[in-house]
Amino acid sequence: MAAKKEQIMLGIETSCDDTAVGIVTSDKRILANPVYNQFKEHEIYGGVVPEIAARSHVEHLDNLIKAALKEAGLALRDIDAIAATAGPGLIGGLMVGVVSAKTLALALGKPFLAINHLEGHALSPRLVSDIEFPYLLLLISGGHCQLLSVEGVEKYTRLGTTIDDAVGEAFDKGAKLLGLGVPGGPKLEKTARSGNPERYSLPRPLVGKPGCDFSFSGLKTALVRTVDKFVRSGAKPTNEQISNLAASYQAAIADCLVDRTANAMKMYRIKHGRDLHFVIAGGVAANALIRSNMEALCELEGFSYFAPPLWLCTDNGAMIAWAGLEHLAKGHTDTFDFPARARWPLDQQSAPKIGHGKRGVKV
Ligand code: KG4
Ligand code: ZN
């Protein structure tokens, strides 16, 4: 019998401010994974401007696809299927990626796969490791903060989510408040390195409470108040004080994540017994303090620990291509009328959270 042909997937990611293309094979070879960051285009506005993001995706996606193919040493006809993030995210950007993927798939006569961005993060550890289902996932990014039981492709149970801000948003807003620039998370982490995490006493919302939902808006407000004290006194905080504020804020975020994850581990253990695996994913999973605290928690709670490499934590096309391959292996493909969706919960069964996002439920 002829060996089953290896599949080559091209994945497109345009859900926020990164334009990304990945080319990945079904035997887990990453042939190309270029990312174009739009940080500079949004910096002067202090946050991602959806219209600018969408236009930037239009300007950069074609060249990024060409660059990815060149790096992989492939022509378009060598690609077996095209996957694109179809949600959740900023609708303008999502439409750019989805329409481009559909057009390529139609022109090449190849399957199209619409991928949930959260699923891209959730399955990404399997691209670089042999981890099997099920596992407990802490998904922490700029738009999301969830604890999920990952039981298989398209089989997710949400154990907890944020009732207000996503954790990456908390990092980004904190960094902005401290005048650290963008990208907020990495800048705040760097500034915190030389700071004293115990210097300022900041709240740890929901810590010690049952369940495993998250809340970060009270912590952010506490930082606003602390910074305001400096402003009112007329004194500009020194670099040392900024570092101490960053370290104290980061420590509070990490404590919240550990407490809620510990509760999720207890809930997960009841259902899954002894073979316990924990995975951390999403952009904030690049944070060294959070990684080491989670590793320590796993040791304490008897879970194996896996954190993807940093380049796979932040948004990229390879994770979308890989999620596409996982779906393709199950015989799934999508039709060309599949719409881009600004909101698309991974666990359709769980009731939506009533949060405080400006536009209603955030994550
Ligand atoms: O997963 P991602 O690239 O995009 C979304 O799906 O949102 O995550 C981006 C988020 C941003 O909020 C960024 O500030 C945060 O991840 N981030 C970090 C670090 N690196 C990225 N937060 C804390 N520490 C980091 N080292
Ligand atoms: Zn993401």
Short mmCIF file of C-alpha atoms and ligand atoms in Angstrom, two decimals:
data_model
loop_
_atom_site.label_atom_id
_atom_site.label_comp_id
_atom_site.label_asym_id
_atom_site.label_seq_id
_atom_site.Cartn_x
_atom_site.Cartn_y
_atom_site.Cartn_z
CA MET A 1 0.00 0.00 0.00
CA ALA A 2 1.33 3.46 -0.88
CA ALA A 3 2.30 5.58 2.13
CA LYS A 4 -0.22 8.29 2.98
CA LYS A 5 0.91 11.56 1.44
CA GLU A 6 2.08 14.20 3.85
CA GLN A 7 -0.29 17.20 3.85
CA ILE A 8 0.99 20.79 3.56
CA MET A 9 -1.21 23.50 5.10
CA LEU A 10 -0.91 27.24 4.62
CA GLY A 11 -2.37 29.11 7.62
CA ILE A 12 -3.32 32.81 7.71
CA GLU A 13 -3.70 34.83 10.93
CA THR A 14 -5.14 38.37 10.84
CA SER A 15 -7.41 38.54 13.90
CA CYS A 16 -5.68 41.48 15.62
CA ASP A 17 -2.53 43.47 14.90
CA ASP A 18 -0.22 40.72 13.64
CA THR A 19 -0.29 39.69 9.99
CA ALA A 20 1.02 36.12 9.97
CA VAL A 21 1.39 33.22 7.55
CA GLY A 22 2.54 29.71 8.43
CA ILE A 23 3.32 26.73 6.24
CA VAL A 24 3.27 23.47 8.20
CA THR A 25 3.31 19.78 7.24
CA SER A 26 1.19 17.03 8.78
CA ASP A 27 4.40 15.52 10.21
CA LYS A 28 4.94 18.72 12.18
CA ARG A 29 7.60 20.41 10.08
CA ILE A 30 7.30 24.19 10.17
CA LEU A 31 8.47 25.25 6.71
CA ALA A 32 7.86 28.98 7.20
CA ASN A 33 6.24 31.19 9.83
CA PRO A 34 6.74 34.90 9.06
CA VAL A 35 4.94 37.48 11.22
CA TYR A 36 4.55 41.18 10.47
CA ASN A 37 3.92 43.18 13.68
CA GLN A 38 1.91 46.37 13.28
CA PHE A 39 3.10 47.83 16.63
CA LYS A 40 4.58 50.92 15.02
CA GLU A 41 1.40 51.72 13.08
CA HIS A 42 -0.74 51.79 16.24
CA GLU A 43 1.80 53.16 18.72
CA ILE A 44 0.83 56.84 18.46
CA TYR A 45 -2.82 55.97 19.21
CA GLY A 46 -1.92 54.04 22.38
CA GLY A 47 -3.79 50.91 21.28
CA VAL A 48 -4.85 48.87 18.26
CA VAL A 49 -7.05 50.86 15.85
CA PRO A 50 -9.26 48.29 14.05
CA GLU A 51 -9.49 50.20 10.76
CA ILE A 52 -5.72 50.71 10.57
CA ALA A 53 -5.18 47.02 11.44
CA ALA A 54 -7.49 45.87 8.62
CA ARG A 55 -5.81 48.13 6.06
CA SER A 56 -2.39 46.99 7.17
CA HIS A 57 -3.38 43.33 6.76
CA VAL A 58 -4.52 44.14 3.19
CA GLU A 59 -1.17 45.81 2.48
CA HIS A 60 1.04 43.09 3.94
CA LEU A 61 -0.71 39.74 3.56
CA ASP A 62 0.10 39.10 -0.15
CA ASN A 63 3.80 39.76 0.33
CA LEU A 64 3.89 37.66 3.48
CA ILE A 65 2.33 34.70 1.63
CA LYS A 66 4.94 35.12 -1.13
CA ALA A 67 7.74 35.33 1.46
CA ALA A 68 6.46 32.22 3.28
CA LEU A 69 6.31 30.21 0.04
CA LYS A 70 9.83 31.36 -0.88
CA GLU A 71 11.20 30.41 2.54
CA ALA A 72 9.49 27.01 2.31
CA GLY A 73 10.82 26.49 -1.24
CA LEU A 74 7.29 25.78 -2.45
CA ALA A 75 4.87 27.02 -5.11
CA LEU A 76 1.18 27.61 -4.39
CA ARG A 77 0.30 24.40 -6.25
CA ASP A 78 2.27 22.40 -3.62
CA ILE A 79 -0.10 23.52 -0.84
CA ASP A 80 -2.80 20.96 -0.02
CA ALA A 81 -5.24 23.18 1.90
CA ILE A 82 -5.63 26.75 3.17
CA ALA A 83 -6.68 27.65 6.73
CA ALA A 84 -7.50 31.10 8.08
CA THR A 85 -8.52 32.48 11.46
CA ALA A 86 -12.25 33.24 11.08
CA GLY A 87 -12.81 34.56 14.63
CA PRO A 88 -12.92 35.76 17.30
CA GLY A 89 -11.17 39.08 16.73
CA LEU A 90 -11.42 42.40 14.91
CA ILE A 91 -13.89 41.85 12.11
CA GLY A 92 -12.11 43.93 9.43
CA GLY A 93 -8.86 42.01 9.83
CA LEU A 94 -10.62 38.65 10.04
CA MET A 95 -12.39 39.38 6.75
CA VAL A 96 -9.07 40.13 5.04
CA GLY A 97 -7.65 36.75 6.09
CA VAL A 98 -10.80 34.74 5.43
CA VAL A 99 -11.46 36.25 1.99
CA SER A 100 -7.81 35.77 0.98
CA ALA A 101 -7.86 32.13 2.11
CA LYS A 102 -11.14 31.41 0.34
CA THR A 103 -9.88 33.04 -2.86
CA LEU A 104 -6.68 31.00 -2.83
CA ALA A 105 -8.56 27.79 -2.05
CA LEU A 106 -11.08 28.44 -4.82
CA ALA A 107 -8.44 29.34 -7.40
CA LEU A 108 -6.30 26.30 -6.50
CA GLY A 109 -9.22 23.90 -6.11
CA LYS A 110 -8.04 23.06 -2.56
CA PRO A 111 -10.00 22.77 0.73
CA PHE A 112 -10.62 25.82 2.92
CA LEU A 113 -10.65 25.61 6.74
CA ALA A 114 -12.08 28.29 9.04
CA ILE A 115 -10.17 28.20 12.33
CA ASN A 116 -11.16 29.58 15.71
CA HIS A 117 -8.21 31.66 16.93
CA LEU A 118 -8.54 30.23 20.44
CA GLU A 119 -8.35 26.73 19.01
CA GLY A 120 -5.16 27.75 17.21
CA HIS A 121 -3.61 28.59 20.60
CA ALA A 122 -5.23 25.55 22.29
CA LEU A 123 -3.80 23.02 19.83
CA SER A 124 -0.43 24.74 19.32
CA PRO A 125 1.42 22.66 21.96
CA ARG A 126 0.72 19.55 19.86
CA LEU A 127 2.70 21.05 16.96
CA VAL A 128 5.91 20.99 18.99
CA SER A 129 5.32 18.07 21.39
CA ASP A 130 3.65 14.68 21.59
CA ILE A 131 1.11 15.81 24.16
CA GLU A 132 -2.12 13.79 23.92
CA PHE A 133 -5.69 14.83 24.77
CA PRO A 134 -6.99 15.62 27.35
CA TYR A 135 -5.10 18.48 28.98
CA LEU A 136 -5.92 21.50 31.10
CA LEU A 137 -5.14 24.71 29.24
CA LEU A 138 -4.55 28.19 30.59
CA LEU A 139 -5.07 30.42 27.57
CA ILE A 140 -3.80 33.92 28.30
CA SER A 141 -3.58 36.50 25.56
CA GLY A 142 -4.44 40.08 24.66
CA GLY A 143 -8.08 39.24 24.01
CA HIS A 144 -8.63 36.16 26.16
CA CYS A 145 -8.15 34.68 29.59
CA GLN A 146 -9.65 31.23 29.95
CA LEU A 147 -9.14 27.88 31.63
CA LEU A 148 -10.21 25.10 29.29
CA SER A 149 -10.32 21.35 29.43
CA VAL A 150 -9.07 20.36 25.97
CA GLU A 151 -10.54 16.93 25.27
CA GLY A 152 -10.01 16.72 21.51
CA VAL A 153 -10.30 18.72 18.30
CA GLU A 154 -13.49 20.77 18.68
CA LYS A 155 -14.02 19.31 22.17
CA TYR A 156 -13.46 21.99 24.76
CA THR A 157 -15.03 22.64 28.15
CA ARG A 158 -14.55 26.09 29.59
CA LEU A 159 -13.87 25.96 33.33
CA GLY A 160 -13.28 29.66 33.83
CA THR A 161 -12.98 32.94 31.97
CA THR A 162 -12.51 36.62 32.75
CA ILE A 163 -15.50 38.64 33.84
CA ASP A 164 -13.93 41.90 32.63
CA ASP A 165 -10.49 42.44 31.06
CA ALA A 166 -8.27 39.85 29.42
CA VAL A 167 -4.91 39.40 31.14
CA GLY A 168 -2.90 40.72 28.16
CA GLU A 169 -5.14 43.78 28.18
CA ALA A 170 -4.25 44.25 31.87
CA PHE A 171 -0.55 44.10 30.96
CA ASP A 172 -1.00 46.48 28.02
CA LYS A 173 -3.06 49.02 30.00
CA GLY A 174 -0.62 48.84 32.94
CA ALA A 175 2.31 49.44 30.59
CA LYS A 176 0.53 52.41 29.00
CA LEU A 177 -0.19 53.89 32.42
CA LEU A 178 3.47 53.58 33.39
CA GLY A 179 4.52 55.14 30.08
CA LEU A 180 6.39 52.05 28.91
CA GLY A 181 5.19 51.99 25.26
CA VAL A 182 4.21 49.04 23.11
CA PRO A 183 4.08 46.07 23.05
CA GLY A 184 2.95 46.51 26.65
CA GLY A 185 3.39 43.00 28.07
CA PRO A 186 7.06 42.48 27.13
CA LYS A 187 7.94 46.10 28.05
CA LEU A 188 6.29 45.75 31.48
CA GLU A 189 8.05 42.43 32.07
CA LYS A 190 11.43 43.96 31.22
CA THR A 191 10.82 46.99 33.46
CA ALA A 192 9.68 44.74 36.33
CA ARG A 193 12.98 42.80 36.26
CA SER A 194 14.81 45.38 38.34
CA GLY A 195 11.81 46.19 40.58
CA ASN A 196 10.65 45.10 44.02
CA PRO A 197 7.35 43.17 43.67
CA GLU A 198 6.46 43.83 47.30
CA ARG A 199 6.97 47.58 47.24
CA TYR A 200 3.37 48.46 46.38
CA SER A 201 0.41 46.62 47.80
CA LEU A 202 -2.07 45.95 44.98
CA PRO A 203 -5.28 43.88 45.14
CA ARG A 204 -5.63 40.30 43.86
CA PRO A 205 -9.26 40.22 42.60
CA LEU A 206 -11.17 36.93 43.22
CA VAL A 207 -8.17 35.27 44.92
CA GLY A 208 -9.38 32.88 47.62
CA LYS A 209 -12.89 32.80 46.12
CA PRO A 210 -14.40 29.58 44.76
CA GLY A 211 -14.43 28.85 41.02
CA CYS A 212 -11.86 29.78 38.44
CA ASP A 213 -13.07 32.94 36.75
CA PHE A 214 -10.73 35.92 36.53
CA SER A 215 -11.06 39.65 37.06
CA PHE A 216 -8.42 42.29 36.37
CA SER A 217 -10.24 45.62 36.17
CA GLY A 218 -9.98 46.32 39.94
CA LEU A 219 -6.24 45.70 39.83
CA LYS A 220 -5.86 48.10 36.92
CA THR A 221 -7.90 50.75 38.80
CA ALA A 222 -5.64 50.29 41.84
CA LEU A 223 -2.61 50.95 39.64
CA VAL A 224 -4.33 54.07 38.24
CA ARG A 225 -4.88 55.32 41.81
CA THR A 226 -1.28 54.63 42.82
CA VAL A 227 0.07 56.46 39.77
CA ASP A 228 -2.40 59.32 40.43
CA LYS A 229 -0.85 59.85 43.84
CA PHE A 230 2.42 60.71 42.13
CA VAL A 231 0.68 63.02 39.68
CA ARG A 232 -1.18 64.85 42.47
CA SER A 233 2.00 65.29 44.51
CA GLY A 234 3.57 66.91 41.46
CA ALA A 235 6.49 64.47 41.57
CA LYS A 236 7.35 62.40 38.52
CA PRO A 237 7.96 58.76 39.50
CA THR A 238 11.64 57.83 39.26
CA ASN A 239 12.81 54.89 37.13
CA GLU A 240 13.19 52.88 40.32
CA GLN A 241 9.60 53.63 41.33
CA ILE A 242 8.34 52.72 37.85
CA SER A 243 10.20 49.40 38.08
CA ASN A 244 8.73 48.75 41.52
CA LEU A 245 5.22 49.56 40.25
CA ALA A 246 5.69 47.25 37.24
CA ALA A 247 7.04 44.43 39.45
CA SER A 248 4.20 44.82 41.99
CA TYR A 249 1.57 44.86 39.23
CA GLN A 250 3.07 41.83 37.45
CA ALA A 251 3.27 39.92 40.76
CA ALA A 252 -0.43 40.64 41.44
CA ILE A 253 -1.41 39.37 37.97
CA ALA A 254 0.70 36.23 38.41
CA ASP A 255 -0.86 35.55 41.86
CA CYS A 256 -4.38 35.82 40.37
CA LEU A 257 -3.48 33.38 37.58
CA VAL A 258 -1.97 30.87 40.04
CA ASP A 259 -4.94 30.98 42.44
CA ARG A 260 -7.57 30.52 39.72
CA THR A 261 -5.56 27.81 37.96
CA ALA A 262 -5.13 25.92 41.25
CA ASN A 263 -8.94 25.83 41.58
CA ALA A 264 -9.29 24.67 37.96
CA MET A 265 -6.78 21.88 38.61
CA LYS A 266 -8.91 20.62 41.48
CA MET A 267 -12.03 20.66 39.27
CA TYR A 268 -10.16 19.00 36.40
CA ARG A 269 -8.75 16.29 38.68
CA ILE A 270 -12.24 15.19 39.76
CA LYS A 271 -13.15 14.48 36.12
CA HIS A 272 -9.85 13.21 34.73
CA GLY A 273 -8.32 11.24 37.59
CA ARG A 274 -4.58 10.72 37.66
CA ASP A 275 -3.05 11.26 34.23
CA LEU A 276 -2.91 15.03 34.55
CA HIS A 277 -1.38 17.41 32.01
CA PHE A 278 -1.26 21.19 32.06
CA VAL A 279 -0.45 23.51 29.17
CA ILE A 280 -0.08 27.27 29.04
CA ALA A 281 -0.60 29.16 25.76
CA GLY A 282 -1.27 32.63 24.29
CA GLY A 283 0.89 35.74 24.18
CA VAL A 284 1.06 36.26 27.95
CA ALA A 285 2.45 32.72 28.30
CA ALA A 286 5.72 34.28 27.08
CA ASN A 287 6.06 35.92 30.52
CA ALA A 288 8.90 34.32 32.53
CA LEU A 289 7.39 34.92 36.00
CA ILE A 290 4.05 33.42 34.95
CA ARG A 291 5.79 30.44 33.34
CA SER A 292 7.86 29.68 36.41
CA ASN A 293 4.92 30.14 38.80
CA MET A 294 2.80 27.78 36.71
CA GLU A 295 5.58 25.21 36.61
CA ALA A 296 5.80 25.35 40.41
CA LEU A 297 2.02 25.00 40.71
CA CYS A 298 2.09 21.91 38.46
CA GLU A 299 4.70 20.33 40.70
CA LEU A 300 2.53 21.01 43.74
CA GLU A 301 -0.69 19.72 42.17
CA GLY A 302 0.80 16.68 40.39
CA PHE A 303 0.33 17.89 36.79
CA SER A 304 2.88 17.56 34.01
CA TYR A 305 3.82 21.03 32.69
CA PHE A 306 4.21 22.15 29.11
CA ALA A 307 4.76 25.66 27.78
CA PRO A 308 5.27 26.16 24.02
CA PRO A 309 8.35 28.09 22.88
CA LEU A 310 7.94 31.88 22.96
CA TRP A 311 7.49 32.25 19.17
CA LEU A 312 4.50 29.90 19.35
CA CYS A 313 2.90 31.72 22.32
CA THR A 314 2.25 35.01 20.52
CA ASP A 315 0.04 35.10 17.42
CA ASN A 316 1.48 33.30 14.40
CA GLY A 317 0.38 31.52 11.24
CA ALA A 318 1.92 28.13 12.10
CA MET A 319 -0.60 27.54 14.90
CA ILE A 320 -3.47 28.27 12.50
CA ALA A 321 -1.98 25.95 9.87
CA TRP A 322 -1.55 23.26 12.53
CA ALA A 323 -5.17 23.60 13.75
CA GLY A 324 -6.18 23.30 10.08
CA LEU A 325 -4.17 20.06 9.79
CA GLU A 326 -5.78 18.67 12.96
CA HIS A 327 -9.21 19.34 11.42
CA LEU A 328 -8.21 17.98 8.02
CA ALA A 329 -6.98 14.76 9.64
CA LYS A 330 -10.52 14.31 10.98
CA GLY A 331 -11.98 14.88 7.53
CA HIS A 332 -13.30 18.36 8.37
CA THR A 333 -13.31 21.17 5.81
CA ASP A 334 -15.43 24.32 5.59
CA THR A 335 -17.60 25.75 2.85
CA PHE A 336 -17.02 29.08 1.17
CA ASP A 337 -20.03 30.66 2.86
CA PHE A 338 -18.38 30.35 6.31
CA PRO A 339 -18.44 33.92 7.69
CA ALA A 340 -15.79 35.77 9.68
CA ARG A 341 -17.06 36.17 13.27
CA ALA A 342 -16.00 38.86 15.74
CA ARG A 343 -17.24 36.65 18.61
CA TRP A 344 -16.90 32.90 18.49
CA PRO A 345 -16.73 31.04 21.84
CA LEU A 346 -14.64 27.88 21.76
CA ASP A 347 -16.96 26.06 24.14
CA GLN A 348 -20.40 26.63 22.61
CA GLN A 349 -22.02 24.73 25.53
CA SER A 350 -20.95 27.07 28.35
CA ALA A 351 -23.27 29.98 29.06
CA PRO A 352 -21.80 33.31 28.01
CA LYS A 353 -20.34 35.39 30.83
CA ILE A 354 -22.01 38.65 31.65
CA GLY A 355 -18.94 40.81 31.76
CA HIS A 356 -18.18 44.49 31.75
CA GLY A 357 -16.69 44.79 28.27
CA LYS A 358 -17.85 47.90 26.42
CA ARG A 359 -19.49 45.68 23.83
CA GLY A 360 -20.87 43.13 26.30
CA VAL A 361 -19.26 39.76 26.83
CA LYS A 362 -15.61 39.94 25.89
CA VAL A 363 -14.22 36.47 26.00
O1 KG4 B 1 -1.74 35.77 21.76
P1 KG4 B 1 -1.37 37.17 21.41
O2 KG4 B 1 -0.16 37.39 20.53
O3 KG4 B 1 -2.58 37.92 20.76
C1 KG4 B 1 -3.90 37.72 21.13
O4 KG4 B 1 -4.49 36.69 20.74
O5 KG4 B 1 -4.39 38.61 21.88
O6 KG4 B 1 -1.17 37.94 22.80
C2 KG4 B 1 -0.79 39.28 22.81
C3 KG4 B 1 -0.75 39.72 24.24
C4 KG4 B 1 -0.52 41.22 24.40
O7 KG4 B 1 -1.44 41.73 25.35
C5 KG4 B 1 0.91 41.28 24.92
O8 KG4 B 1 1.17 42.43 25.70
C6 KG4 B 1 0.98 40.02 25.74
O9 KG4 B 1 0.30 39.06 24.96
N1 KG4 B 1 2.35 39.59 25.96
C7 KG4 B 1 2.92 39.54 27.17
C8 KG4 B 1 4.27 39.13 26.97
N2 KG4 B 1 4.45 38.92 25.62
C9 KG4 B 1 3.26 39.21 25.02
N3 KG4 B 1 2.44 39.81 28.40
C10 KG4 B 1 3.27 39.67 29.46
N4 KG4 B 1 4.56 39.30 29.33
C11 KG4 B 1 5.11 39.02 28.12
N5 KG4 B 1 6.39 38.66 28.01
ZN ZN B 2 -3.81 35.09 20.14
#
